[in-house]
């Protein structure tokens, strides 16, 4: 049930028409088109195609879905088809409320135009009349509106953040976006002008997992399943969008910013319209389809290679078995994707590995046996200890400059709604059945051995995917947009460099007692202090380095604890000084050693008679055990472990190896990257 939705619904009587004359004219045109063609527009074929695509995504009418709604013909068409699909599949459900169960529209008011707020309310009203509950979210540009060159990207990031927040709040498993075939064509030309390879030219995924910036905690369970982002209209054209809106007797609005030549997509859209012909559109979609087929094959191969040759360790690093991988017999495209996926997982960086870095990685992995080390894309690679170069260690490099978007996220486990990770997993399993069935029928992968964007076009012409005229038209579009891109890039190189990198000194994050922190999107870290600790025995030997926090004996008094009652700790990565400090703690004088032996040999009655236990007694055993545990972790990987220090820099805990400064300190660290290995599920069918 979606009864807990907080709605901001608009009603026609509450809002006047837009003050912008241009928008008013556009709306009048839309309404005119609507009333004159409704009787002749049959949407049954679109509804059938939509239902088929939803089934391919693993989605069924009973699943909770959200719709990204802008008010344009694309998103209004999505509302028409999704509401019909939901209503048809929920036959017999109680709809006395007037709302279609399990569907929510999300309208984002970016606040970048004077009339945007009024427009958002009107769009919300249109969506509500279809029986779809709707919610408006407003952007707050507290740091100032973005620069024109970055406006669309910033607005998109803000929009998707709202989408994720709303879906998590209302326990929604899937978000539907109205991208269509014309959008894919525009993106193809855009990426072609940026010299993208075949993977980039495959365009937007049909389905993919979208991971929120914060990971939610339910008691002791931590979940980062994300939501399923689905684009069910990728087979439909822009013309189809208008027909669906007309067939559903729906109004829409055209955003005037979509005509501004300042933005690359707008320029490409207008150029495609000028060159528009049925043959060009058909052949452009054919080459995109061929690229998507290639990407599906590469992704499938990469997934198999990971399962075959990669081991992910609990301490946050990966081991690649070169014998099992056999990198010399793998195509460059598959090998490049494999390396990029591993490095992105270990570093949790958002942007993929590209260009010269890709070539560097290929040469490194294929230099068998491995005898050197390499730092790339936030990772440190070297031969795994004891492997004689037959295995490669991939560790997080805390010394590398970090992107600004790589931030720690603090949150409390209280007041969170429970999401449904198992439901998402079931949806993905159904979707994989479809994609695996289609992949099994692929006999020829068209662009597996070509690298540059120009060679892809040439290969497409050889395979008769592109005619000579379409080939020339695409080259013309590519050249024109490349000129714009080169001129804009030359104007602001310093801005890009200055605003995308952090200092190489390493990240830190303050963390209060009782809070959780997803440190660098890699480790869940939390700590607290026991207010009252009881024990019935001291450690039996040096490997039993943690106090048992239960029993009947009297309270232990911590007479020399440096942790004290500090409410704040600092999380950072392990450094060489931490190892030296542990070694110093474990090297005690003979008198202290004998005292420790006496404590270890005490009987239960003697322990109960003990009035106080100093932290130093526990600290020595904890440090010795920590040093022993560190021996099992390669030196390069140790630098990626999170540690807790007090505000003065004193080491309090290395939770991954169970070192604590005193028994009253409760600390836990779990390696659980925000984005899983392989980037989560995605499909390009």
XYZ file of C-alpha atoms in Angstrom, residues 373-644:
272
model
C 53.846 -2.248 -8.970
C 51.424 0.307 -10.407
C 49.211 3.097 -9.049
C 46.147 3.865 -11.170
C 42.605 5.181 -10.701
C 42.847 5.324 -6.909
C 44.292 1.799 -6.595
C 47.700 0.258 -5.931
C 48.552 -2.934 -7.854
C 51.450 -5.274 -7.107
C 52.352 -8.950 -7.046
C 50.532 -10.792 -4.268
C 52.949 -11.916 -1.520
C 54.066 -15.518 -1.970
C 52.527 -15.869 -5.437
C 55.770 -15.362 -7.418
C 53.893 -12.954 -9.650
C 51.095 -15.347 -10.605
C 48.571 -13.236 -8.691
C 47.970 -9.483 -8.572
C 46.984 -7.625 -5.432
C 44.590 -4.682 -6.006
C 44.423 -2.352 -2.981
C 42.858 0.992 -2.239
C 45.434 3.780 -2.513
C 44.796 6.382 0.177
C 47.698 8.425 -1.219
C 45.950 9.093 -4.532
C 44.111 12.405 -5.052
C 40.444 11.779 -4.333
C 37.468 13.056 -6.368
C 35.305 15.550 -4.504
C 32.264 13.294 -4.834
C 33.936 10.590 -2.768
C 32.575 11.545 0.632
C 31.832 9.823 3.909
C 28.215 9.563 4.958
C 27.103 9.651 8.584
C 23.632 8.560 9.577
C 21.669 7.096 12.412
C 19.799 3.815 12.310
C 16.765 5.359 13.984
C 13.620 6.308 12.139
C 14.407 4.512 8.883
C 11.736 2.772 6.834
C 12.553 -0.775 5.863
C 13.248 -1.287 2.161
C 12.838 -4.571 0.339
C 16.221 -5.838 -0.877
C 14.915 -9.361 -1.364
C 12.221 -8.056 -3.709
C 14.830 -6.229 -5.798
C 16.907 -9.397 -5.969
C 13.884 -11.353 -7.204
C 13.192 -8.737 -9.888
C 16.810 -8.857 -11.045
C 16.744 -12.662 -11.192
C 13.711 -12.550 -13.507
C 15.339 -9.912 -15.691
C 18.520 -11.993 -15.987
C 16.534 -14.923 -17.314
C 15.405 -12.767 -20.239
C 18.836 -11.295 -20.960
C 20.661 -14.633 -20.642
C 18.213 -16.174 -23.082
C 18.889 -13.400 -25.598
C 22.661 -13.574 -25.087
C 22.651 -17.302 -25.821
C 21.352 -16.487 -29.318
C 24.200 -14.066 -30.129
C 26.471 -15.703 -32.691
C 28.283 -12.669 -34.058
C 29.463 -9.635 -32.056
C 29.944 -6.795 -34.573
C 32.380 -4.337 -32.938
C 34.405 -6.525 -30.582
C 37.770 -5.856 -32.236
C 37.461 -2.167 -33.133
C 38.629 0.544 -30.764
C 38.053 4.113 -31.996
C 34.697 5.705 -32.735
C 35.693 6.330 -36.359
C 36.621 2.678 -36.870
C 33.204 1.697 -35.523
C 31.531 3.827 -38.193
C 33.744 2.328 -40.879
C 32.989 -1.198 -39.685
C 29.267 -0.422 -39.668
C 29.497 0.712 -43.274
C 31.350 -2.494 -44.247
C 28.642 -4.579 -42.573
C 25.932 -2.613 -44.442
C 24.507 -1.313 -41.189
C 25.061 2.226 -42.490
C 24.536 3.442 -46.027
C 26.989 5.901 -47.559
C 24.601 8.837 -47.109
C 23.893 8.048 -43.453
C 27.607 7.506 -42.835
C 28.388 10.967 -44.241
C 25.559 12.570 -42.252
C 26.806 11.073 -38.989
C 30.366 12.196 -39.725
C 29.074 15.714 -40.356
C 27.186 15.760 -37.053
C 30.236 14.429 -35.261
C 32.553 17.079 -36.720
C 30.191 19.940 -35.876
C 29.702 18.898 -32.262
C 33.429 18.142 -31.826
C 34.158 21.776 -32.709
C 31.779 23.008 -29.983
C 33.236 20.592 -27.448
C 36.862 21.566 -28.214
C 36.143 25.298 -27.968
C 34.248 24.981 -24.671
C 36.885 22.700 -23.172
C 39.641 25.192 -24.000
C 37.830 27.927 -22.074
C 37.841 26.229 -18.672
C 40.558 23.579 -18.186
C 41.641 25.035 -14.829
C 38.093 24.896 -13.463
C 37.804 21.181 -14.159
C 41.171 20.364 -12.588
C 40.670 22.576 -9.580
C 37.195 21.394 -8.676
C 37.435 17.654 -9.178
C 40.329 16.604 -6.931
C 40.989 16.542 -3.200
C 44.303 16.701 -1.424
C 46.368 13.518 -1.423
C 46.802 13.670 2.363
C 43.964 11.182 2.839
C 40.346 11.559 3.970
C 39.205 11.915 7.580
C 35.756 11.967 9.144
C 34.599 12.855 12.649
C 32.206 10.327 14.130
C 30.153 10.655 17.283
C 29.450 7.749 19.595
C 26.453 5.747 18.392
C 26.620 7.021 14.806
C 27.414 5.006 11.705
C 29.762 6.158 8.993
C 30.139 4.768 5.478
C 33.767 5.794 5.289
C 34.832 6.582 1.711
C 31.879 4.465 0.497
C 33.862 1.359 1.502
C 33.617 0.567 5.235
C 30.758 0.808 7.689
C 32.307 2.106 10.911
C 30.608 2.632 14.254
C 31.780 2.955 17.835
C 30.448 3.418 21.348
C 31.506 3.240 24.992
C 30.124 0.764 27.502
C 28.625 2.642 30.399
C 28.759 -0.422 32.648
C 30.837 -3.498 31.844
C 30.813 -6.780 33.695
C 33.113 -9.754 33.225
C 33.573 -13.183 34.747
C 37.108 -13.815 33.516
C 40.224 -12.253 32.068
C 41.570 -13.397 28.668
C 42.623 -17.052 28.811
C 45.524 -16.538 26.409
C 46.992 -13.944 24.071
C 44.786 -14.920 21.137
C 41.677 -14.280 23.218
C 42.142 -10.533 23.010
C 38.578 -9.330 23.557
C 36.909 -9.127 26.938
C 33.785 -11.158 27.500
C 31.150 -8.577 28.338
C 28.863 -10.728 30.459
C 28.911 -12.483 33.793
C 28.250 -11.991 37.468
C 31.384 -10.432 38.907
C 31.706 -6.847 40.079
C 32.318 -3.893 37.733
C 35.785 -3.420 36.317
C 37.072 0.087 36.930
C 39.076 1.633 34.085
C 41.594 3.679 36.083
C 43.978 4.633 33.255
C 41.824 4.791 30.120
C 42.803 7.533 27.663
C 39.497 7.188 25.833
C 37.629 8.669 28.747
C 34.202 10.000 27.954
C 35.082 11.577 24.592
C 31.945 11.788 22.459
C 33.841 12.229 19.189
C 36.407 10.107 17.364
C 38.112 10.653 14.014
C 38.081 7.997 11.276
C 41.040 7.884 8.893
C 43.135 5.338 7.013
C 45.936 3.372 8.635
C 49.443 4.857 8.363
C 52.944 3.572 9.118
C 52.952 5.362 12.484
C 50.038 3.166 13.620
C 52.075 -0.025 13.122
C 54.984 1.462 15.062
C 52.628 2.433 17.879
C 51.235 -1.115 18.078
C 54.778 -2.505 18.200
C 55.645 -0.112 21.028
C 52.584 -1.140 23.026
C 53.406 -4.836 22.686
C 57.038 -4.415 23.887
C 56.589 -4.300 27.669
C 59.188 -4.454 30.457
C 59.811 -7.755 32.247
C 58.016 -6.571 35.369
C 54.920 -5.798 33.324
C 55.211 -9.135 31.514
C 55.272 -11.016 34.797
C 52.290 -9.027 36.018
C 50.394 -9.974 32.853
C 51.293 -13.648 33.302
C 50.038 -13.483 36.869
C 46.741 -11.995 35.668
C 46.376 -14.701 33.023
C 47.032 -17.461 35.578
C 44.561 -16.133 38.132
C 41.756 -18.383 39.213
C 38.150 -17.293 39.137
C 38.110 -16.459 42.845
C 41.203 -14.257 42.487
C 39.666 -12.458 39.539
C 36.528 -11.701 41.489
C 38.682 -10.282 44.250
C 40.381 -7.926 41.791
C 39.074 -4.413 42.422
C 40.520 -2.652 39.367
C 42.026 -3.559 36.019
C 44.163 -1.008 34.192
C 43.647 -0.399 30.504
C 47.363 -1.032 29.992
C 46.885 -4.691 30.919
C 44.264 -5.122 28.219
C 46.063 -2.801 25.804
C 49.213 -4.944 25.706
C 47.329 -8.108 24.800
C 45.217 -6.279 22.226
C 48.307 -4.789 20.541
C 50.102 -8.143 20.431
C 47.086 -9.841 18.893
C 46.693 -6.999 16.384
C 50.303 -7.350 15.221
C 49.775 -11.080 14.797
C 46.603 -10.426 12.747
C 48.389 -7.861 10.553
C 50.799 -10.546 9.372
C 47.964 -12.132 7.393
C 47.222 -8.878 5.545
C 49.609 -7.738 2.780
C 51.469 -4.557 3.718
C 50.010 -2.668 0.747
C 46.455 -3.562 1.784
C 46.922 -2.456 5.399
C 46.994 1.182 4.336
C 43.384 0.908 3.226
C 42.085 -0.137 6.651
C 40.046 2.418 8.626
C 41.243 3.373 12.117
C 39.783 5.472 14.924
